[in-house]
mmCIF file with all atom_site columns, C-alpha atoms and ligand atoms in Angstrom:
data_model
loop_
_atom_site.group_PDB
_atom_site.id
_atom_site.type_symbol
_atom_site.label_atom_id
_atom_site.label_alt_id
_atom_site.label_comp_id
_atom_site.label_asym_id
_atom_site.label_entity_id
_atom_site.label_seq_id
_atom_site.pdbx_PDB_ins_code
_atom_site.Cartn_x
_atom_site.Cartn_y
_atom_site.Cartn_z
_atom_site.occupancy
_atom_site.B_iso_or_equiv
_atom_site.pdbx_formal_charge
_atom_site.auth_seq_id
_atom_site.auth_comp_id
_atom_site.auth_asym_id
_atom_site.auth_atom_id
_atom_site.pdbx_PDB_model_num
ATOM   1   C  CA  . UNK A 1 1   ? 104.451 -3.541  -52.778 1.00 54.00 ? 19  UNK A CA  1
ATOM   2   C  CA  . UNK A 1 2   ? 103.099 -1.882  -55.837 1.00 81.00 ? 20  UNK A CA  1
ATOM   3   C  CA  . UNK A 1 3   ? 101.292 -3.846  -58.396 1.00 93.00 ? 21  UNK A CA  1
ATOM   4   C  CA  . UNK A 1 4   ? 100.353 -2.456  -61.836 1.00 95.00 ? 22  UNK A CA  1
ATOM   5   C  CA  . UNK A 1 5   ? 96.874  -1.554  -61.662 1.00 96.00 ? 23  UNK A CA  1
ATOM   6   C  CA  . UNK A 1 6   ? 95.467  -3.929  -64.878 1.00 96.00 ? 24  UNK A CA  1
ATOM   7   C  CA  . UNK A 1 7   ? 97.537  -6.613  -62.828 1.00 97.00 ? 25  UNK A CA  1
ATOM   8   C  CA  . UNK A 1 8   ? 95.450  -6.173  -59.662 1.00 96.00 ? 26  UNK A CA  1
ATOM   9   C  CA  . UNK A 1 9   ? 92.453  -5.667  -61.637 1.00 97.00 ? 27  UNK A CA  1
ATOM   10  C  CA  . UNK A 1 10  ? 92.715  -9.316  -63.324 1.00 98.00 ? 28  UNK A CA  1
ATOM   11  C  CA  . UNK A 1 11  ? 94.101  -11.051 -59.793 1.00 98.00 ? 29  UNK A CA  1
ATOM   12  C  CA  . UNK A 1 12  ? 91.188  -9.355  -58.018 1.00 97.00 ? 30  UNK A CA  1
ATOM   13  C  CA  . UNK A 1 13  ? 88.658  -11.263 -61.024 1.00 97.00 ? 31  UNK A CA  1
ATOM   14  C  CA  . UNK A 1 14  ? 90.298  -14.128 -60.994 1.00 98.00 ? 32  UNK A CA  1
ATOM   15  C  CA  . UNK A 1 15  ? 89.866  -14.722 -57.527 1.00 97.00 ? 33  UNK A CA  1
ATOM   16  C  CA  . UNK A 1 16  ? 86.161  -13.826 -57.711 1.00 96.00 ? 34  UNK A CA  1
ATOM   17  C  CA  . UNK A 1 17  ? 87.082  -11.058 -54.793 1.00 96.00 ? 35  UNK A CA  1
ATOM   18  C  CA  . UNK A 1 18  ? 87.554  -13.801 -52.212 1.00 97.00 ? 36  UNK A CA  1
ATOM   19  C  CA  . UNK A 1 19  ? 91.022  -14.270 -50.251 1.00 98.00 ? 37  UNK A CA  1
ATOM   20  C  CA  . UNK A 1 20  ? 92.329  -17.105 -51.859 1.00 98.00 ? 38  UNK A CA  1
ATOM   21  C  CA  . UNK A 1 21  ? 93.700  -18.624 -48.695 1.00 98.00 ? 39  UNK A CA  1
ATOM   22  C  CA  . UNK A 1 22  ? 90.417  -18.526 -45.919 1.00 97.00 ? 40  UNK A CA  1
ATOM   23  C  CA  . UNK A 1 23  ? 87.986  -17.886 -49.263 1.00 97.00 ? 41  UNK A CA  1
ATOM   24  C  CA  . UNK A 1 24  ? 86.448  -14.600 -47.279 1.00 96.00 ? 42  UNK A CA  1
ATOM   25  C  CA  . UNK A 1 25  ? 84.541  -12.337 -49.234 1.00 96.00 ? 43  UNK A CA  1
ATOM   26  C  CA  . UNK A 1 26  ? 85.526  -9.241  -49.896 1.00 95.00 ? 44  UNK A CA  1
ATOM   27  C  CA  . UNK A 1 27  ? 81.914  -7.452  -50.199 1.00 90.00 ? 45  UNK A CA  1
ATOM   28  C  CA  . UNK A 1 28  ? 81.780  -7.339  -46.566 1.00 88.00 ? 46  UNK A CA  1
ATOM   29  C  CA  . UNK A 1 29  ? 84.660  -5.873  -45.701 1.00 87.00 ? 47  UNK A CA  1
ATOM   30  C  CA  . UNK A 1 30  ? 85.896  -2.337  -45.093 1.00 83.00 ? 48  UNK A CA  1
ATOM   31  C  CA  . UNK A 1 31  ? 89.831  -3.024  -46.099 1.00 84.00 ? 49  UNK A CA  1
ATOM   32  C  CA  . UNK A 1 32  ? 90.215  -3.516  -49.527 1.00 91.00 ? 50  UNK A CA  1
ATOM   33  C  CA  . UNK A 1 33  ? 92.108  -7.195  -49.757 1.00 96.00 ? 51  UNK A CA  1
ATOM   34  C  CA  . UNK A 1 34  ? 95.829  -7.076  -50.632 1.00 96.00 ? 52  UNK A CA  1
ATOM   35  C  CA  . UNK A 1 35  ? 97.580  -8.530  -53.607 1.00 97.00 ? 53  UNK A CA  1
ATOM   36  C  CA  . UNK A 1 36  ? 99.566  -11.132 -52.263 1.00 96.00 ? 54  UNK A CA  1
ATOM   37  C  CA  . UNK A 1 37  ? 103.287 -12.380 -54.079 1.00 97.00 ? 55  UNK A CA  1
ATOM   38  C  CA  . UNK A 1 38  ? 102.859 -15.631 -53.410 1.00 97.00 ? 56  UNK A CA  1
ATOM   39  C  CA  . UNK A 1 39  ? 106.883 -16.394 -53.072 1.00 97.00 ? 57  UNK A CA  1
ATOM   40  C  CA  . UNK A 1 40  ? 107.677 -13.112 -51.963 1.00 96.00 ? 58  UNK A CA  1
ATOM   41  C  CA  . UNK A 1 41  ? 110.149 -10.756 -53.535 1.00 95.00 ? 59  UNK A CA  1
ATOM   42  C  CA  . UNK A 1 42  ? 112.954 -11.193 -51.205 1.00 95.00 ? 60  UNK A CA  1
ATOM   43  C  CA  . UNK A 1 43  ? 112.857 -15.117 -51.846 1.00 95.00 ? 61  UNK A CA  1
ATOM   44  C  CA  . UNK A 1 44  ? 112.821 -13.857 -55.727 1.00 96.00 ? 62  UNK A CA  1
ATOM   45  C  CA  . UNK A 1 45  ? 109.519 -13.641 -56.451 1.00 96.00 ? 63  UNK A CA  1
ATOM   46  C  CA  . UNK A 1 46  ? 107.907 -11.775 -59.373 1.00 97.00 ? 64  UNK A CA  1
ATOM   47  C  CA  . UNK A 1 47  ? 105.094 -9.651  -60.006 1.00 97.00 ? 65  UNK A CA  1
ATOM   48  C  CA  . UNK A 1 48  ? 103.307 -11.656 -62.636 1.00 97.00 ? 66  UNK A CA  1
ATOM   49  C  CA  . UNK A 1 49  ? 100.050 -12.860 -62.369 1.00 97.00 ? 67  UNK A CA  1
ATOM   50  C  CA  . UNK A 1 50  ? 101.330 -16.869 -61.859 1.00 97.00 ? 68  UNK A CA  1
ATOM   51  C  CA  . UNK A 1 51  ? 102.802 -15.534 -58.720 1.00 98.00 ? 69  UNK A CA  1
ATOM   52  C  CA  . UNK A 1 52  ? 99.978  -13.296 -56.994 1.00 98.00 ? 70  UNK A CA  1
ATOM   53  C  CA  . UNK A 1 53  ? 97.092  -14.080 -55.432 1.00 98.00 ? 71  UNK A CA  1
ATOM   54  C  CA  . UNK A 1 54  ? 93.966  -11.988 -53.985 1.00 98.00 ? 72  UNK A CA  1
ATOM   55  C  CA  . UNK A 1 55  ? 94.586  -12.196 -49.783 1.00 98.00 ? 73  UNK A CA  1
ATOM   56  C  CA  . UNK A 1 56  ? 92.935  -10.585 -46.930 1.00 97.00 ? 74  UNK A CA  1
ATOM   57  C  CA  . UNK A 1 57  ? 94.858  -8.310  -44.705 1.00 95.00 ? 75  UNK A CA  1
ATOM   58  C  CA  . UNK A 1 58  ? 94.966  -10.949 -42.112 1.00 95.00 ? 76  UNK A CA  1
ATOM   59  C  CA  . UNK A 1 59  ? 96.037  -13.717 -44.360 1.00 97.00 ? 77  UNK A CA  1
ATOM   60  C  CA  . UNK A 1 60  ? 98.531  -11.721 -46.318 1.00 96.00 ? 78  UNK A CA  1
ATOM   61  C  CA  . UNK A 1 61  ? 100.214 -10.092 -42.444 1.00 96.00 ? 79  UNK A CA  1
ATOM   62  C  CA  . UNK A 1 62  ? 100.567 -13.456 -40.969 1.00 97.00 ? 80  UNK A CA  1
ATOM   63  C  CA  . UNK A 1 63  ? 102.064 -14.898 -43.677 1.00 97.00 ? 81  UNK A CA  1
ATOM   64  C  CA  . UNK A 1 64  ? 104.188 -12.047 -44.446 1.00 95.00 ? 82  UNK A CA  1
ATOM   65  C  CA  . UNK A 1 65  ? 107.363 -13.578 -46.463 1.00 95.00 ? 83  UNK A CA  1
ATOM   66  C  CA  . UNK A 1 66  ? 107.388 -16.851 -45.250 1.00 96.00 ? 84  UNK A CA  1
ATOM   67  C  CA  . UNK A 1 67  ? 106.521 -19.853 -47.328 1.00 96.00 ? 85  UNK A CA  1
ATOM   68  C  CA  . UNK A 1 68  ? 106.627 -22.742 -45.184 1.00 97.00 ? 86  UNK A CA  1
ATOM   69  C  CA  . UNK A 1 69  ? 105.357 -23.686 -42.178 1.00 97.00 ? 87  UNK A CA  1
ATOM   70  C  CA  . UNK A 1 70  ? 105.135 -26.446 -39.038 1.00 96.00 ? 88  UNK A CA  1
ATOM   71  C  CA  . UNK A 1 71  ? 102.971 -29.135 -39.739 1.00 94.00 ? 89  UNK A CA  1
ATOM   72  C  CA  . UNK A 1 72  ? 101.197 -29.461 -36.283 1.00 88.00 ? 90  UNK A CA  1
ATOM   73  C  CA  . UNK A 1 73  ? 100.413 -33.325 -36.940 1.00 90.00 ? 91  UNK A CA  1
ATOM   74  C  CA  . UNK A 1 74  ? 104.052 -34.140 -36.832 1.00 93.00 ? 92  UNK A CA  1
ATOM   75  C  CA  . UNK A 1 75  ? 106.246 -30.700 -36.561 1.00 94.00 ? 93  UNK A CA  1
ATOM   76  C  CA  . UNK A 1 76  ? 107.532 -31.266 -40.472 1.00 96.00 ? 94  UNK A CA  1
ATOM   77  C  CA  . UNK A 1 77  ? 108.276 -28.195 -41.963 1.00 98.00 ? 95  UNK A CA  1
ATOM   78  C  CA  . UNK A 1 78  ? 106.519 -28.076 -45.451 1.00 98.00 ? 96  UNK A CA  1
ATOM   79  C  CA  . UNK A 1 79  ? 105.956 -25.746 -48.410 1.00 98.00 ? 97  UNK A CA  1
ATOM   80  C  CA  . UNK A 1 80  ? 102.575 -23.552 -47.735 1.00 98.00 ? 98  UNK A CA  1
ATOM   81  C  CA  . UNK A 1 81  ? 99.613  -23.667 -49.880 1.00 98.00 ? 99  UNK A CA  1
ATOM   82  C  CA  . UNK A 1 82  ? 100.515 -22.146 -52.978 1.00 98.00 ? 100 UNK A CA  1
ATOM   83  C  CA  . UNK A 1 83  ? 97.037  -20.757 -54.596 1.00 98.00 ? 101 UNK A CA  1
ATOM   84  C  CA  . UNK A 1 84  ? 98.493  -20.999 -58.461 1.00 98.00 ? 102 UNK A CA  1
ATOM   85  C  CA  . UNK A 1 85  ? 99.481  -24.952 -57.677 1.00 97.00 ? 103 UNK A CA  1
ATOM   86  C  CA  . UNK A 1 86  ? 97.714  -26.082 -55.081 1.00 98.00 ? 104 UNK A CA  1
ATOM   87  C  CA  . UNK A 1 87  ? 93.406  -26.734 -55.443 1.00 98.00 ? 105 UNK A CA  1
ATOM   88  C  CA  . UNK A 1 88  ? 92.248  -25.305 -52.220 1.00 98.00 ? 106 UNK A CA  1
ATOM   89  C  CA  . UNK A 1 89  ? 89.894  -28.479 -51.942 1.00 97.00 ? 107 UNK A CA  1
ATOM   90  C  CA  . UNK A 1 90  ? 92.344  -30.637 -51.949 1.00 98.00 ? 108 UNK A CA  1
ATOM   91  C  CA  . UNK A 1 91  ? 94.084  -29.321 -48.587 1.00 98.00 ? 109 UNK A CA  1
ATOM   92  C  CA  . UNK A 1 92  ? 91.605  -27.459 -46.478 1.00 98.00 ? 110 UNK A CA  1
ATOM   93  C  CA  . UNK A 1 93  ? 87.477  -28.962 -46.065 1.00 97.00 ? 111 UNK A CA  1
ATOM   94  C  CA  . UNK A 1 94  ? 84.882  -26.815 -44.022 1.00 97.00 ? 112 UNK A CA  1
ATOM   95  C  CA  . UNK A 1 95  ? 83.269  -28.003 -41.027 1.00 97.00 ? 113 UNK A CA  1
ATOM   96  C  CA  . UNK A 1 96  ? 80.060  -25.454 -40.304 1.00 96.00 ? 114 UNK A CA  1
ATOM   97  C  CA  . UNK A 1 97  ? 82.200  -22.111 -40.194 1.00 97.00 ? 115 UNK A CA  1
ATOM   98  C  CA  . UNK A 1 98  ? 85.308  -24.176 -39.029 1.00 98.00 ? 116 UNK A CA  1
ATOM   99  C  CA  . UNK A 1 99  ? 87.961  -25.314 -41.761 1.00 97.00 ? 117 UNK A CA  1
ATOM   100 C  CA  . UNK A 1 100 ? 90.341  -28.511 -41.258 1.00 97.00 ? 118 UNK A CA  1
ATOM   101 C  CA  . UNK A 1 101 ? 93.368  -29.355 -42.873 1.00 96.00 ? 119 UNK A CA  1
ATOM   102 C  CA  . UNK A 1 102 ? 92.930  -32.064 -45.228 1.00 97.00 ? 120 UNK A CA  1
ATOM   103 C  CA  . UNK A 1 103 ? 96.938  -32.143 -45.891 1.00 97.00 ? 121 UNK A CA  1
ATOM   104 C  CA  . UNK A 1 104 ? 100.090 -31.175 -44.224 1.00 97.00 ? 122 UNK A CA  1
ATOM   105 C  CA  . UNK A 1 105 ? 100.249 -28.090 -46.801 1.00 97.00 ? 123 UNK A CA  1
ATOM   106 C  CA  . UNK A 1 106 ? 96.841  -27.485 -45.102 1.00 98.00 ? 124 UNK A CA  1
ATOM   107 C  CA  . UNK A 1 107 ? 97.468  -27.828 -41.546 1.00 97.00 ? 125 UNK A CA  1
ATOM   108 C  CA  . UNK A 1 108 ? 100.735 -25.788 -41.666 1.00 98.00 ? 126 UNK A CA  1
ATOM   109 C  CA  . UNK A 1 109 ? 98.933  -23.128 -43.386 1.00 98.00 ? 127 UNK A CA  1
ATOM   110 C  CA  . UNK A 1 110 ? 95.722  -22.757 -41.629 1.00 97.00 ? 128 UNK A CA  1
ATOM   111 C  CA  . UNK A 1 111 ? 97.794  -22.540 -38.425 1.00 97.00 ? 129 UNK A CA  1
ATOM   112 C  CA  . UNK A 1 112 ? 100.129 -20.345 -39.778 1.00 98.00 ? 130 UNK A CA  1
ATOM   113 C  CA  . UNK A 1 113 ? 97.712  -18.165 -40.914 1.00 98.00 ? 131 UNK A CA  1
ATOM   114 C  CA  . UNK A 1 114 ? 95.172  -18.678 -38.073 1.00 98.00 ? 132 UNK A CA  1
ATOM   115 C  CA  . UNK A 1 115 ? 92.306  -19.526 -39.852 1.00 98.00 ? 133 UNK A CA  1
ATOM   116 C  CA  . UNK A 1 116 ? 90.282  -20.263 -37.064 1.00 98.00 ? 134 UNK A CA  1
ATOM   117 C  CA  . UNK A 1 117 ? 90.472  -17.001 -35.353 1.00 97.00 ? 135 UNK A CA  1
ATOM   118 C  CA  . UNK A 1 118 ? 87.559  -16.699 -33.455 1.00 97.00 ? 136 UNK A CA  1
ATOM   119 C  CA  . UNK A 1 119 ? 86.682  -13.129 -35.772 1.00 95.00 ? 137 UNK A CA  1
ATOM   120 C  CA  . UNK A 1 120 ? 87.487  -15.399 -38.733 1.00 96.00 ? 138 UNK A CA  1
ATOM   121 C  CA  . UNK A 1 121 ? 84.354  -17.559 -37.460 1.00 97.00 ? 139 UNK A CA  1
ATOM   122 C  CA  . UNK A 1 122 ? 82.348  -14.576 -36.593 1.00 97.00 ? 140 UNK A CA  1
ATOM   123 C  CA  . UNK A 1 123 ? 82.892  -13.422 -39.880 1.00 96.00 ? 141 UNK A CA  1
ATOM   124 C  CA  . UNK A 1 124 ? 81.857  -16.563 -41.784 1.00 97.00 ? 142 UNK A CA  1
ATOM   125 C  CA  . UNK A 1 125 ? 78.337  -16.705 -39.836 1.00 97.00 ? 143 UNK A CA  1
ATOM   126 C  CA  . UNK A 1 126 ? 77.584  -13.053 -40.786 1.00 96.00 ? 144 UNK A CA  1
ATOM   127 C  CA  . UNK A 1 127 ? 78.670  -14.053 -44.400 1.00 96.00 ? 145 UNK A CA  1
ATOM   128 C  CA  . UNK A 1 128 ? 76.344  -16.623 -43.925 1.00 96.00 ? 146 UNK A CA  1
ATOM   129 C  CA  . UNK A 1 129 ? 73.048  -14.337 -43.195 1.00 96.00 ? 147 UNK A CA  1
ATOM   130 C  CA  . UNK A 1 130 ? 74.065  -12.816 -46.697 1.00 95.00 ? 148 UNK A CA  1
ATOM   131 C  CA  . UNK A 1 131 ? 74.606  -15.779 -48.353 1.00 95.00 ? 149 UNK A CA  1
ATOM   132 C  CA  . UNK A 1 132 ? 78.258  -15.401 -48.790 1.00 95.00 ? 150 UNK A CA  1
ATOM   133 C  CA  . UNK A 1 133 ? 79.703  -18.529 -46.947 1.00 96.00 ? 151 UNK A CA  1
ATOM   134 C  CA  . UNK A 1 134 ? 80.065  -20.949 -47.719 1.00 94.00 ? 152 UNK A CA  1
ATOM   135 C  CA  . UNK A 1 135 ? 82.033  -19.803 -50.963 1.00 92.00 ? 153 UNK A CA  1
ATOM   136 C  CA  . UNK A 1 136 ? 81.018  -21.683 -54.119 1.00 82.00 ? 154 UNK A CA  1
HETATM 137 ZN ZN1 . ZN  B 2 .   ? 92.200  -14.655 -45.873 1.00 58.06 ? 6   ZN  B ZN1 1
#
């Protein structure tokens, strides 16, 4: 997956080097985060900055080239959260280090992706002790 360096450069600023799908920092972490193709090159997608997003390694390997995903309120399949379209608010709302799904798009996503992974919550309280988390 190579990305023109100027082209990570601005995703990595836009994204104020959190993962734009869990909003982890990436100060506190040894992996550098990937740059993510939002609709992945085999479904077409484009390296272009309206198509990439900033995603941690375990974001960006569990949702690999898919871009859907069960609903687990009803078992709909529906489109994932799309960082360029979507406003994270509007489909995923914290609960101490825990994060809900506020919309289908949400739920399907933060299963998909396992946001609650109990090193995902370990991770938010250390953020925490360096004021990190929550993200602005
Ligand atoms: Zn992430």
């Amino acid at each position: 997956m190579s990305v023109p360096t100027s082209l990570a450069v601005k995703v990595r600023q836009r994204a104020k080097y959190r993962c734009e799908f869990c909003q982890m920092s990436q100060s506190l972490q040894g992996a550098s985060f990937h740059i993510e193709h939002i609709l992945p090159k085999v479904h077409g997608g484009k390296t272009i900055l309206g198509n990439l997003a900033l995603a941690c390694p375990g974001c960006n390997l569990h949702k690999s080239d898919r871009i859907s995903a069960k609903d687990t309120s009803n078992g709909e399949i529906v489109p994932l959260f799309h960082p360029r379209k979507d406003v994270w608010a509007d489909h995923f709302k914290w609960f101490g280090v825990r994060l809900e799904g506020r919309s289908a798009k949400g739920r399907a996503t933060l299963t998909l992706l396992r946001l609650n992974h109990p090193r995902r919550l370990l991770i938010r309280k250390a953020e925490q002790r360096f004021g990190l988390f929550p993200p602005d």
